[in-house]
PDB file of C-alpha atoms in Angstrom:
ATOM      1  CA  UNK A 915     -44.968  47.715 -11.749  1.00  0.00           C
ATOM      2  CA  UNK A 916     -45.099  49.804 -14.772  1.00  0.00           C
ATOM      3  CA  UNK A 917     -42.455  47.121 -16.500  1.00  0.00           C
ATOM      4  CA  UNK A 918     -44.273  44.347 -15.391  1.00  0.00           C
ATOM      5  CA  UNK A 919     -47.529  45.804 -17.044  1.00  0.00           C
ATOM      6  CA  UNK A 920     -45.166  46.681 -20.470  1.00  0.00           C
ATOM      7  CA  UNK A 921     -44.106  42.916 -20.799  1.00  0.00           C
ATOM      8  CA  UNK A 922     -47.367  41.637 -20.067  1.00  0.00           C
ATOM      9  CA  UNK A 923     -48.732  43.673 -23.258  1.00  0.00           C
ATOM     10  CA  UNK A 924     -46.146  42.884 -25.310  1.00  0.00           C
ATOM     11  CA  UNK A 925     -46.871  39.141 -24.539  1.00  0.00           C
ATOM     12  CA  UNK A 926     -50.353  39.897 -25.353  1.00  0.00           C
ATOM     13  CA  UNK A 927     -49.656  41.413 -28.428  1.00  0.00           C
ATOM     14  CA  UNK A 928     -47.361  38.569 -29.575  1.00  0.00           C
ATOM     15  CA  UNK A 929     -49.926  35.586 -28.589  1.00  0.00           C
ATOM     16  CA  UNK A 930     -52.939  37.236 -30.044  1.00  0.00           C
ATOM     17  CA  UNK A 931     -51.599  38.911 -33.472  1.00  0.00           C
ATOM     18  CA  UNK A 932     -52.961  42.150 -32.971  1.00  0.00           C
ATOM     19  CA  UNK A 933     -51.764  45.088 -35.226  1.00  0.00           C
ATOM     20  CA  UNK A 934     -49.664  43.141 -37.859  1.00  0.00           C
ATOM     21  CA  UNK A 935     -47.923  46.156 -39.731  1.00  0.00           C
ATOM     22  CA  UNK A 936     -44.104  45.126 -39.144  1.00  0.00           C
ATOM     23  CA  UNK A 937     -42.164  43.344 -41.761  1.00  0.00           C
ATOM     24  CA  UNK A 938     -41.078  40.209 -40.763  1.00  0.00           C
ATOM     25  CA  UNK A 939     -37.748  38.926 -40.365  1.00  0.00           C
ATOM     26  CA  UNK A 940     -36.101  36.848 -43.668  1.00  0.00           C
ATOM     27  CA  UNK A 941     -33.322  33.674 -43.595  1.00  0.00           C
ATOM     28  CA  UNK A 942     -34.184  32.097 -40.663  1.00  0.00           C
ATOM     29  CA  UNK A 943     -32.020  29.191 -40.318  1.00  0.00           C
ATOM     30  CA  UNK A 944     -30.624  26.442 -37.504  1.00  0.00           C
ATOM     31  CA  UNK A 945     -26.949  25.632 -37.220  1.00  0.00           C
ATOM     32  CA  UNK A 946     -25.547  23.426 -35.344  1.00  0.00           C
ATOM     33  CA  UNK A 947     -22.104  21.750 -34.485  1.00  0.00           C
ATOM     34  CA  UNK A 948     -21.170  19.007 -31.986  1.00  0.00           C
ATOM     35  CA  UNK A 949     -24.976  19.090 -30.775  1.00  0.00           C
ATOM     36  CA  UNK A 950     -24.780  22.926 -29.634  1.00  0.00           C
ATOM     37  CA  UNK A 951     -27.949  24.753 -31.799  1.00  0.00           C
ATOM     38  CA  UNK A 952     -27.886  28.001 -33.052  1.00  0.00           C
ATOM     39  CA  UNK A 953     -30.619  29.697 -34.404  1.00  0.00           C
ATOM     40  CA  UNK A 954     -29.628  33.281 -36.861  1.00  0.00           C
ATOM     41  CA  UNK A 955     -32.319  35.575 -38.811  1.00  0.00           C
ATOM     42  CA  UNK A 956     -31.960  38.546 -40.940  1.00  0.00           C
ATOM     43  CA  UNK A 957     -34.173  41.547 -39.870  1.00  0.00           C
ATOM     44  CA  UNK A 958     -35.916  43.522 -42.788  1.00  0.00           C
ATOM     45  CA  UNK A 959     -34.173  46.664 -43.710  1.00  0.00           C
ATOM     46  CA  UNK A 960     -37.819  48.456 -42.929  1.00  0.00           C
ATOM     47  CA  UNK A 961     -37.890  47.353 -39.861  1.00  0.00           C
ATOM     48  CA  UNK A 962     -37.037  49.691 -36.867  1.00  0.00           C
ATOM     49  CA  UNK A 963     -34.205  50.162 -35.324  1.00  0.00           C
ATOM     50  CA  UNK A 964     -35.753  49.737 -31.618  1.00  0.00           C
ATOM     51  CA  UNK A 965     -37.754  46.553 -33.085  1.00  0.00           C
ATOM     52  CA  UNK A 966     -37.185  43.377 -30.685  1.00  0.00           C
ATOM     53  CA  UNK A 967     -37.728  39.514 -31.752  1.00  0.00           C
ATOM     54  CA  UNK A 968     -38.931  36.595 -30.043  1.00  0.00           C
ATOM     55  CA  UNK A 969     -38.632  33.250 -30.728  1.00  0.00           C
ATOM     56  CA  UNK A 970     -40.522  30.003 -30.833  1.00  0.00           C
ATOM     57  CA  UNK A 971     -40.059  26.165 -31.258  1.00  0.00           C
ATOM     58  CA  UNK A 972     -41.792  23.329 -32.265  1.00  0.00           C
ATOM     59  CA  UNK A 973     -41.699  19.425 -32.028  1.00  0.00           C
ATOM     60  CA  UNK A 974     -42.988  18.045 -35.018  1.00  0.00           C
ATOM     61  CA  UNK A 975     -44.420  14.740 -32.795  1.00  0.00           C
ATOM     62  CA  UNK A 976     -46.638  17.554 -31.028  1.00  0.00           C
ATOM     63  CA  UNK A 977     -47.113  19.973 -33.894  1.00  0.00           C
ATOM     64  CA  UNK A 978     -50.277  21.968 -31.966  1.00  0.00           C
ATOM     65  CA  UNK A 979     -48.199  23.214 -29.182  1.00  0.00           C
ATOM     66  CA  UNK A 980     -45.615  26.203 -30.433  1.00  0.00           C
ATOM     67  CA  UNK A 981     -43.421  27.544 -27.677  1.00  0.00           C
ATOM     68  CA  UNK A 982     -41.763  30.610 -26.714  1.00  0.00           C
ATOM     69  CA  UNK A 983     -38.697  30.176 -25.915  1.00  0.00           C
ATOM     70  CA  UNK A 984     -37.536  32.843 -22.578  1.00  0.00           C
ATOM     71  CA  UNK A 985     -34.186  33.360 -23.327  1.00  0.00           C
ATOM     72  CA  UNK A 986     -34.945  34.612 -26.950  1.00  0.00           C
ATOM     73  CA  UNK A 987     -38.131  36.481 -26.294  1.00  0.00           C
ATOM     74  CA  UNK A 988     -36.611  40.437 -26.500  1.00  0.00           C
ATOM     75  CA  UNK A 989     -33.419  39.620 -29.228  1.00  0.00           C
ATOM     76  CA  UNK A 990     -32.287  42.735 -31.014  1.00  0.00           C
ATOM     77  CA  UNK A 991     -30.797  42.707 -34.718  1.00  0.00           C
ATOM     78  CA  UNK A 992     -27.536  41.001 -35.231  1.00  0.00           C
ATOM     79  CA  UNK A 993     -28.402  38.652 -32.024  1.00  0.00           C
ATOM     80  CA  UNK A 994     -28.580  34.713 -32.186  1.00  0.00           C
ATOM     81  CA  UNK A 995     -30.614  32.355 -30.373  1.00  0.00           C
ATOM     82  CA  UNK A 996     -29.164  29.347 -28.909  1.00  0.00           C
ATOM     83  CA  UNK A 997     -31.431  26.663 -28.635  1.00  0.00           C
ATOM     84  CA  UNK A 998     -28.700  23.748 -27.314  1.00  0.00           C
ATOM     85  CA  UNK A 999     -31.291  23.126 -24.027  1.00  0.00           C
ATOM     86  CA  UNK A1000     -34.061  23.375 -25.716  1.00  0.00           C
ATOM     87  CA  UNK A1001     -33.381  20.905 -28.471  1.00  0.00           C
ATOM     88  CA  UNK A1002     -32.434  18.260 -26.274  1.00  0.00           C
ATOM     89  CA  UNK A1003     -33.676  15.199 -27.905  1.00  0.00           C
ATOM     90  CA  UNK A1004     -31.485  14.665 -31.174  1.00  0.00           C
ATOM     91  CA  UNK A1005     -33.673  11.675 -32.463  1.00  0.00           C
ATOM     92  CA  UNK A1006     -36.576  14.605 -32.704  1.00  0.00           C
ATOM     93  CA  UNK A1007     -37.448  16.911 -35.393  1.00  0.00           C
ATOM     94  CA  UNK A1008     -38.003  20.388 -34.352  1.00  0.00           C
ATOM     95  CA  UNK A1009     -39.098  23.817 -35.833  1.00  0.00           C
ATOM     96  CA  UNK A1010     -38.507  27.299 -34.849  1.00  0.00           C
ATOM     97  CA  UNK A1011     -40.073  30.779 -35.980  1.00  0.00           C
ATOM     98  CA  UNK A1012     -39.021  34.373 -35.329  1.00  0.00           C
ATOM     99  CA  UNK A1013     -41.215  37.597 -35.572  1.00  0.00           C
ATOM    100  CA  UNK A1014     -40.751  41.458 -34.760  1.00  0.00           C
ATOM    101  CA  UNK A1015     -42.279  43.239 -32.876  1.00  0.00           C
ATOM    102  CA  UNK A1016     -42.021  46.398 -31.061  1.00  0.00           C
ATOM    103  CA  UNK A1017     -44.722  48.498 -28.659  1.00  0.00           C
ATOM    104  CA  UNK A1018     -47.335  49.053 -30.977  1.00  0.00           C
ATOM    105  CA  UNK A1019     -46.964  46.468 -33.702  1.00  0.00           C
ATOM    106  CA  UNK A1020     -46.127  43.027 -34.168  1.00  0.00           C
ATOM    107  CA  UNK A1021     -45.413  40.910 -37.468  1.00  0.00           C
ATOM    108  CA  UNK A1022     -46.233  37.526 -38.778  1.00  0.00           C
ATOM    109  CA  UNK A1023     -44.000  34.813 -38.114  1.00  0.00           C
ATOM    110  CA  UNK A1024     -41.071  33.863 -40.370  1.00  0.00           C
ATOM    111  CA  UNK A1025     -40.669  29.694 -40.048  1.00  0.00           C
ATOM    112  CA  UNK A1026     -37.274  28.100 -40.326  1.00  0.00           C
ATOM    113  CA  UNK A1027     -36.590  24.477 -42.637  1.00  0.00           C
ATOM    114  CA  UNK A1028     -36.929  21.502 -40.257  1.00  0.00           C
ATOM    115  CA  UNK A1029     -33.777  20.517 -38.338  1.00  0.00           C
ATOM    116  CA  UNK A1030     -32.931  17.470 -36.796  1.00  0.00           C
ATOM    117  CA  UNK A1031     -30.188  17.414 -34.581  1.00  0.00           C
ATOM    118  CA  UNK A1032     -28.504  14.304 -35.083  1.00  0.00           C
ATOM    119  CA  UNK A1033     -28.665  14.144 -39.152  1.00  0.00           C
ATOM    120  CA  UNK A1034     -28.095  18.271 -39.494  1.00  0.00           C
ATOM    121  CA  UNK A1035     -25.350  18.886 -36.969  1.00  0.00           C
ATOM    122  CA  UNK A1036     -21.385  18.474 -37.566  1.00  0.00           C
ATOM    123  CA  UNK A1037     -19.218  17.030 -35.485  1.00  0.00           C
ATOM    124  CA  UNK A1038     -16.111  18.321 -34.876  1.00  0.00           C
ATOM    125  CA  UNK A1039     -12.820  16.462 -34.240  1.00  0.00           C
ATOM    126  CA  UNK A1040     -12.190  14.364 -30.822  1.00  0.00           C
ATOM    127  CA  UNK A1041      -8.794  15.424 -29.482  1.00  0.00           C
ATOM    128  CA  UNK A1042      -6.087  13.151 -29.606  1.00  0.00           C
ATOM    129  CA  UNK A1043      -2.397  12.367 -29.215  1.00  0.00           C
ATOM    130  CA  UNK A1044      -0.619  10.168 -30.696  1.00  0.00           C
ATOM    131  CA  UNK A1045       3.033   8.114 -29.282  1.00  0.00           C
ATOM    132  CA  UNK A1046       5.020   5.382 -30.682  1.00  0.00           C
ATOM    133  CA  UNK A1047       4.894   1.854 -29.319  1.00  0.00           C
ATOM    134  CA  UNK A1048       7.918   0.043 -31.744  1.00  0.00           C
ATOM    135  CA  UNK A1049       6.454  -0.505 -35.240  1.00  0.00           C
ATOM    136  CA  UNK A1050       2.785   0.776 -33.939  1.00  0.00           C
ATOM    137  CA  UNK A1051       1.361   4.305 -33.430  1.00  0.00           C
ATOM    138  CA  UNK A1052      -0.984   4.689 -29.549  1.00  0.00           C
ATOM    139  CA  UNK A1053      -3.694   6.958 -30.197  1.00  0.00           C
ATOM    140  CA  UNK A1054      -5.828   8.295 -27.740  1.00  0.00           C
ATOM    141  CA  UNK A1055      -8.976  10.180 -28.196  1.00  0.00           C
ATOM    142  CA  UNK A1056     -11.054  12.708 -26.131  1.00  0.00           C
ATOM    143  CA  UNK A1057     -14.127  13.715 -26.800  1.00  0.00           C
ATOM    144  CA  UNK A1058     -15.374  17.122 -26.774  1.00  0.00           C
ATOM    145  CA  UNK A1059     -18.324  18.124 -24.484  1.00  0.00           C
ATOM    146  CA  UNK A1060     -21.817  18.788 -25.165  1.00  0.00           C
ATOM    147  CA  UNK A1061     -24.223  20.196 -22.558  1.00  0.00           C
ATOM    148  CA  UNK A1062     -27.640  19.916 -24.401  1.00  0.00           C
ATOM    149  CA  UNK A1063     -27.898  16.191 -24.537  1.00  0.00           C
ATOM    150  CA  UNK A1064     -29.823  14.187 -22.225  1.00  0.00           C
ATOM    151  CA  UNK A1065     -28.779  13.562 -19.499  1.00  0.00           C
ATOM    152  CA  UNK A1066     -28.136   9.700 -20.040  1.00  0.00           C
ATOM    153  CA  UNK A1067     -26.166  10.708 -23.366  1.00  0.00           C
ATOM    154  CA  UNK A1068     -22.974  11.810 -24.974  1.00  0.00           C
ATOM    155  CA  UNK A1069     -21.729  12.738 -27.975  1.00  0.00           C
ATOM    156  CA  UNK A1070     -19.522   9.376 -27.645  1.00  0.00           C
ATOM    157  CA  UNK A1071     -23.045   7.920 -28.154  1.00  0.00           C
ATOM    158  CA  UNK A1072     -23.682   9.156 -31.409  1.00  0.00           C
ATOM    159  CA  UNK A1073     -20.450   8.496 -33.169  1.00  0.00           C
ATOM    160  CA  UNK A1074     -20.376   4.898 -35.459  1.00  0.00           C
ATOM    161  CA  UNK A1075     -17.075   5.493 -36.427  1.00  0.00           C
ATOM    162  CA  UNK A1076     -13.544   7.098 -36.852  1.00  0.00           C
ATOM    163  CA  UNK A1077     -11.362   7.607 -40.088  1.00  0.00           C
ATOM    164  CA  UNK A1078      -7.686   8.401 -39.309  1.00  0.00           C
ATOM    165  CA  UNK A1079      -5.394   9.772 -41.915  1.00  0.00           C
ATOM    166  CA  UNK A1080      -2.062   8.299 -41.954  1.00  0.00           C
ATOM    167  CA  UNK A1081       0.966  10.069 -43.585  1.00  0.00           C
ATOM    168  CA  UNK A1082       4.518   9.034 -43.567  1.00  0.00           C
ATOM    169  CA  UNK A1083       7.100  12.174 -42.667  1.00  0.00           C
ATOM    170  CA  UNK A1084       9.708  11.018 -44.748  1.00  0.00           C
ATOM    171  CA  UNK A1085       8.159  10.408 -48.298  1.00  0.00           C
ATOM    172  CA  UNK A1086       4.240  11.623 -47.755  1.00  0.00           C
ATOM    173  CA  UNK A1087       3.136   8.067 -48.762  1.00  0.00           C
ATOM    174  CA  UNK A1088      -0.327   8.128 -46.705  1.00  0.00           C
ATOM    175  CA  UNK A1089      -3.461   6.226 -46.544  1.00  0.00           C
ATOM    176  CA  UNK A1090      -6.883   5.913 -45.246  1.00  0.00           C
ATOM    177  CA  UNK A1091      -8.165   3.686 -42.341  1.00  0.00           C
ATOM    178  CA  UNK A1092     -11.861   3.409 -40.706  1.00  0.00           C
ATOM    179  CA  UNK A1093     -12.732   1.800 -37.467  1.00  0.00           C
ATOM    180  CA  UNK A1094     -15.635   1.467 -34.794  1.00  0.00           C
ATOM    181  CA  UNK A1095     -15.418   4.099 -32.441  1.00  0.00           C
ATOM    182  CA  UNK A1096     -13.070   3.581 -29.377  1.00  0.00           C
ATOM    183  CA  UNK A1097     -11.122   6.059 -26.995  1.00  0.00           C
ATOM    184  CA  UNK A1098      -8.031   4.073 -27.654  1.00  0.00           C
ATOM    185  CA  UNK A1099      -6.731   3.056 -31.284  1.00  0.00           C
ATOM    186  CA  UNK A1100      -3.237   1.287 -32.083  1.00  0.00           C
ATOM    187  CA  UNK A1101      -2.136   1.437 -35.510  1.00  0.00           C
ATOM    188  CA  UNK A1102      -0.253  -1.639 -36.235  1.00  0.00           C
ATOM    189  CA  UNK A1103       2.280  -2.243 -38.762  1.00  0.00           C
ATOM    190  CA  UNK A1104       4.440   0.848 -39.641  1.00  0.00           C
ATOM    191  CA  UNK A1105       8.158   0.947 -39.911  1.00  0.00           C
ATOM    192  CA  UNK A1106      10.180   1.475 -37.069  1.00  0.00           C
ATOM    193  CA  UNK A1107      11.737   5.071 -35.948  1.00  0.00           C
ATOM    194  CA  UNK A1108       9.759   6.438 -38.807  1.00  0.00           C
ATOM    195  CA  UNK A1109       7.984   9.639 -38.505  1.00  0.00           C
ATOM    196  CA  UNK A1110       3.939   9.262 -39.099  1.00  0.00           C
ATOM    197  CA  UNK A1111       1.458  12.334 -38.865  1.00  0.00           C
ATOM    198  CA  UNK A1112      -2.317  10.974 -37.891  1.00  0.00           C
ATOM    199  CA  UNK A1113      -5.630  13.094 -38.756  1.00  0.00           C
ATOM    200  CA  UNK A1114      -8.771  11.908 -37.191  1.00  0.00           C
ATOM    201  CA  UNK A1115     -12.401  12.718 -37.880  1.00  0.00           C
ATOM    202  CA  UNK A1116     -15.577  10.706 -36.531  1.00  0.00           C
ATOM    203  CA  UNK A1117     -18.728   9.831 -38.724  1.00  0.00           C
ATOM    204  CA  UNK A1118     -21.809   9.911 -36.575  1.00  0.00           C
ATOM    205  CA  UNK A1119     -24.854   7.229 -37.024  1.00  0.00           C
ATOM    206  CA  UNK A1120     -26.956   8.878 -39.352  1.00  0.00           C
ATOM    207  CA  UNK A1121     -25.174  12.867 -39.620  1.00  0.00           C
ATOM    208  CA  UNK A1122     -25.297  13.274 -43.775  1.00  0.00           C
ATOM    209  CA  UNK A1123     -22.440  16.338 -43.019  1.00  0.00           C
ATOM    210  CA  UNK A1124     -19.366  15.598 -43.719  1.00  0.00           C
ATOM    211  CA  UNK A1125     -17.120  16.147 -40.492  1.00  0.00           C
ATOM    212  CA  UNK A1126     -14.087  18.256 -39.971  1.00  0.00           C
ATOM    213  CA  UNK A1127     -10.563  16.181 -39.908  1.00  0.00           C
ATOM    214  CA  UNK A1128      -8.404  17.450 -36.882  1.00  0.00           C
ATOM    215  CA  UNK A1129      -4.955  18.983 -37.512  1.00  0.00           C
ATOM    216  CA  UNK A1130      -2.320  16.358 -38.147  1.00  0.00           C
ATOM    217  CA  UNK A1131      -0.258  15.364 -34.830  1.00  0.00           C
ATOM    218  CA  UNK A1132       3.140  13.617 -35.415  1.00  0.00           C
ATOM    219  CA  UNK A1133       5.218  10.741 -33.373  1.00  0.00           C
ATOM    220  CA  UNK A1134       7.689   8.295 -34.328  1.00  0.00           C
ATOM    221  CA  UNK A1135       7.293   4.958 -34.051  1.00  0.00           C
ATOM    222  CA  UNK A1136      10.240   4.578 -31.789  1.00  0.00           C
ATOM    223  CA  UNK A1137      13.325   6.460 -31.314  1.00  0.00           C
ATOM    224  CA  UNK A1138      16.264   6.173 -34.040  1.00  0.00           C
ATOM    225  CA  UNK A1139      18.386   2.867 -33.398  1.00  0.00           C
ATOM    226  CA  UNK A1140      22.041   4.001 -32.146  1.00  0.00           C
ATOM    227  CA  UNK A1141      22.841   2.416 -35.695  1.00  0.00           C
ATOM    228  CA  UNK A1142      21.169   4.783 -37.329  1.00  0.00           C
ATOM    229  CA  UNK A1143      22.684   8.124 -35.650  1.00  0.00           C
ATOM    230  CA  UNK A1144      26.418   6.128 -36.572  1.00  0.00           C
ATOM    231  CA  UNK A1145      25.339   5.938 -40.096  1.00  0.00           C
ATOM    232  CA  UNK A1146      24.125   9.467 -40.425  1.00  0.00           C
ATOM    233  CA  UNK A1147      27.238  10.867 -38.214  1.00  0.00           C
ATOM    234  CA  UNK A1148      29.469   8.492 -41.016  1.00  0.00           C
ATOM    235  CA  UNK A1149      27.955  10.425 -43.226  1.00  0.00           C
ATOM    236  CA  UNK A1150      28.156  14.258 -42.033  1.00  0.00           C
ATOM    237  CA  UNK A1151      31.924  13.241 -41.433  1.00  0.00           C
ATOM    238  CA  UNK A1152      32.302  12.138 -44.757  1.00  0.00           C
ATOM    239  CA  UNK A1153      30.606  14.825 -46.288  1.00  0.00           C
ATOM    240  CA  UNK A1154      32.707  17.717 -44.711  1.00  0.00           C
ATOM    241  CA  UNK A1155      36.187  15.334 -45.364  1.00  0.00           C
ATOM    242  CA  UNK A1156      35.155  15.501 -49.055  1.00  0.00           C
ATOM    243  CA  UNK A1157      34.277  19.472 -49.286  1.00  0.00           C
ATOM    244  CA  UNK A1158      37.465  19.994 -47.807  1.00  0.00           C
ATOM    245  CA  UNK A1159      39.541  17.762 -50.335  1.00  0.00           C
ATOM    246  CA  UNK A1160      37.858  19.935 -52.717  1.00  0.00           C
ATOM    247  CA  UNK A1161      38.116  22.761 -51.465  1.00  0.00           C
ATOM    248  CA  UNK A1162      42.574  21.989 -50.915  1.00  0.00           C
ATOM    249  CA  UNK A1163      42.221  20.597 -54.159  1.00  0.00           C
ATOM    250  CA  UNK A1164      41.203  24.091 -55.625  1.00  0.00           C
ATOM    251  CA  UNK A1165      43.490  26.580 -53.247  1.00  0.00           C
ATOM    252  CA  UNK A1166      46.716  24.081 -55.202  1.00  0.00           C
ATOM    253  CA  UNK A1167      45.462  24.637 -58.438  1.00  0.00           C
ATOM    254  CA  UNK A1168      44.839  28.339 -58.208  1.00  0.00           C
ATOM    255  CA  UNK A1169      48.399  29.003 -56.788  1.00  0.00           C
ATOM    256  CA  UNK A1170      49.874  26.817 -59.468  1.00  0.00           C
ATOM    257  CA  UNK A1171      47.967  28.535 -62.256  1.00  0.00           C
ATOM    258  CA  UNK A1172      49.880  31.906 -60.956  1.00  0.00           C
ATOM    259  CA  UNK A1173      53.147  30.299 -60.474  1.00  0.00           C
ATOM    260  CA  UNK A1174      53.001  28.987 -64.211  1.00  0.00           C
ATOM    261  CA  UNK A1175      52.145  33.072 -65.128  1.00  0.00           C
ATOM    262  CA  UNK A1176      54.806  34.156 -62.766  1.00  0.00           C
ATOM    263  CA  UNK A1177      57.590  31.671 -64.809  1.00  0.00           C
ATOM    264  CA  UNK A1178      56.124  32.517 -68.188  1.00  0.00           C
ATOM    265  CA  UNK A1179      56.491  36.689 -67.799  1.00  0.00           C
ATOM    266  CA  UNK A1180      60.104  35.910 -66.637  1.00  0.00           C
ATOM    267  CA  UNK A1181      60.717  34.397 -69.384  1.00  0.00           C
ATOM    268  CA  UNK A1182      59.931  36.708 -71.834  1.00  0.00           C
ATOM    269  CA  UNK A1183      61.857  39.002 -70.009  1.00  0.00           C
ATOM    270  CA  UNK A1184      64.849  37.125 -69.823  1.00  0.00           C
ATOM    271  CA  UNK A1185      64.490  36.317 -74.026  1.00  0.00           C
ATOM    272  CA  UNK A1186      64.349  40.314 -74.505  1.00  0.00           C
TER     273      UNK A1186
END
């Protein structure tokens, strides 16, 4: 009962302003990647160490009507706020504000930029593998999950487009390609049983952050014609035949150079 009575002051305290003393918290800011929100602040070095923080959030089509949000109403310092379900509409613009407060005292609110989820978030990489198909590369994409969407959308939904880097194993030639987003991409036109590594990232409709390009992932083409394995097994043949002339060719000429030196001191011994 006593706790109950505690919280119900301290939400008191916090709705009506009353005894404003703290300092408030600095560097609020919003961070966000593959639509999951993530709200950081920077406490004031005079603030208490038992000093809690509570959060609230705005839509900017209904300025008037701030709100706390539950799960970030008793943060300590150091402590994020993730605000994935609560920012659930990424065509909105939103606001959020932190303050301190603690038994006895409260401070004023410290207001973050605005953030918009689908222009100020980053999207990461969609998964893929690649295989060969002949003179062609099969890619296949996945994409990652995102739980604070609604409920009719996915982050497939928000992508325009995908930009694949293409490098050849064998010389690093590479090059650049962009096309409409699709869970299934053939890239046409390489040499076959050639080794290609592909990088993909995905440009979202109207994200101005550049996103992240995946780590390469490597396939051939096809597998290595039964010509080719000949040629290169030729090769390594001819290659060992060749350091083992030389090396014959050396073992004669060393023993003759001491067989000449052998003759030549029995000579001079012979002449004395």
């Amino acid at each position: 009962m006593m706790m109950m009575e505690m919280k119900t002051l301290l939400l008191l305290q916090l709705q009506l302003g009353v005894c404003v003393s703290l300092p408030p918290p600095s560097s609020v800011s919003i961070s966000s990647f593959n639509m999951q929100h993530t709200l950081s602040f920077l406490p004031s070095l005079e603030s208490p160490t038992h000093c809690r923080y509570a959060v609230q959030t705005v839509r900017l089509s209904r300025r008037k009507s701030w709100r706390s949000v539950a799960a970030c109403s008793e943060l300590m310092a150091g402590q994020t706020c993730n605000l994935t379900l609560v920012f659930k509409d990424p065509f909105e613009s939103y606001l959020a504000r932190v303050k301190a407060y603690t038994s006895s005292q409260t401070s004023n609110w410290t207001q973050s930029a605005h953030f918009q989820p689908l222009t100020d978030t980053v999207f990461g990489p969609p998964g893929l593998t690649v295989s060969g198909c002949g003179n062609c590369l099969l890619l296949h994409l996945t994409v990652p999950a995102s739980g604070g969407l609604k409920q009719q959308l996915q982050l497939r939904d928000l992508y325009r487009s995908l930009e694949f880097q293409v490098k050849r194993t064998r010389d690093g030639a590479q090059y650049l390609m962009s096309v409409p987003f699709s869970e299934q991409v053939v890239i046409s036109y390489l040499q076959t049983g050639v080794e290609y590594c592909v990088s993909v990232r995905v440009s979202g409709l109207l994200t101005s952050t550049s996103s992240l390009f995946s780590q390469p992932h490597c396939a051939f083409t096809s597998p290595p014609s039964p010509l080719d394995k000949s040629v290169l097994l030729v090769l390594g043949l001819t290659g060992a035949l060749c350091a083992l002339c030389l090396f014959l060719s050396g073992l004669v000429i060393y023993r003759g150079g001491r067989s000449f030196r052998r003759c030549s001191l029995l000579s001079a011994l012979v002449c004395q």
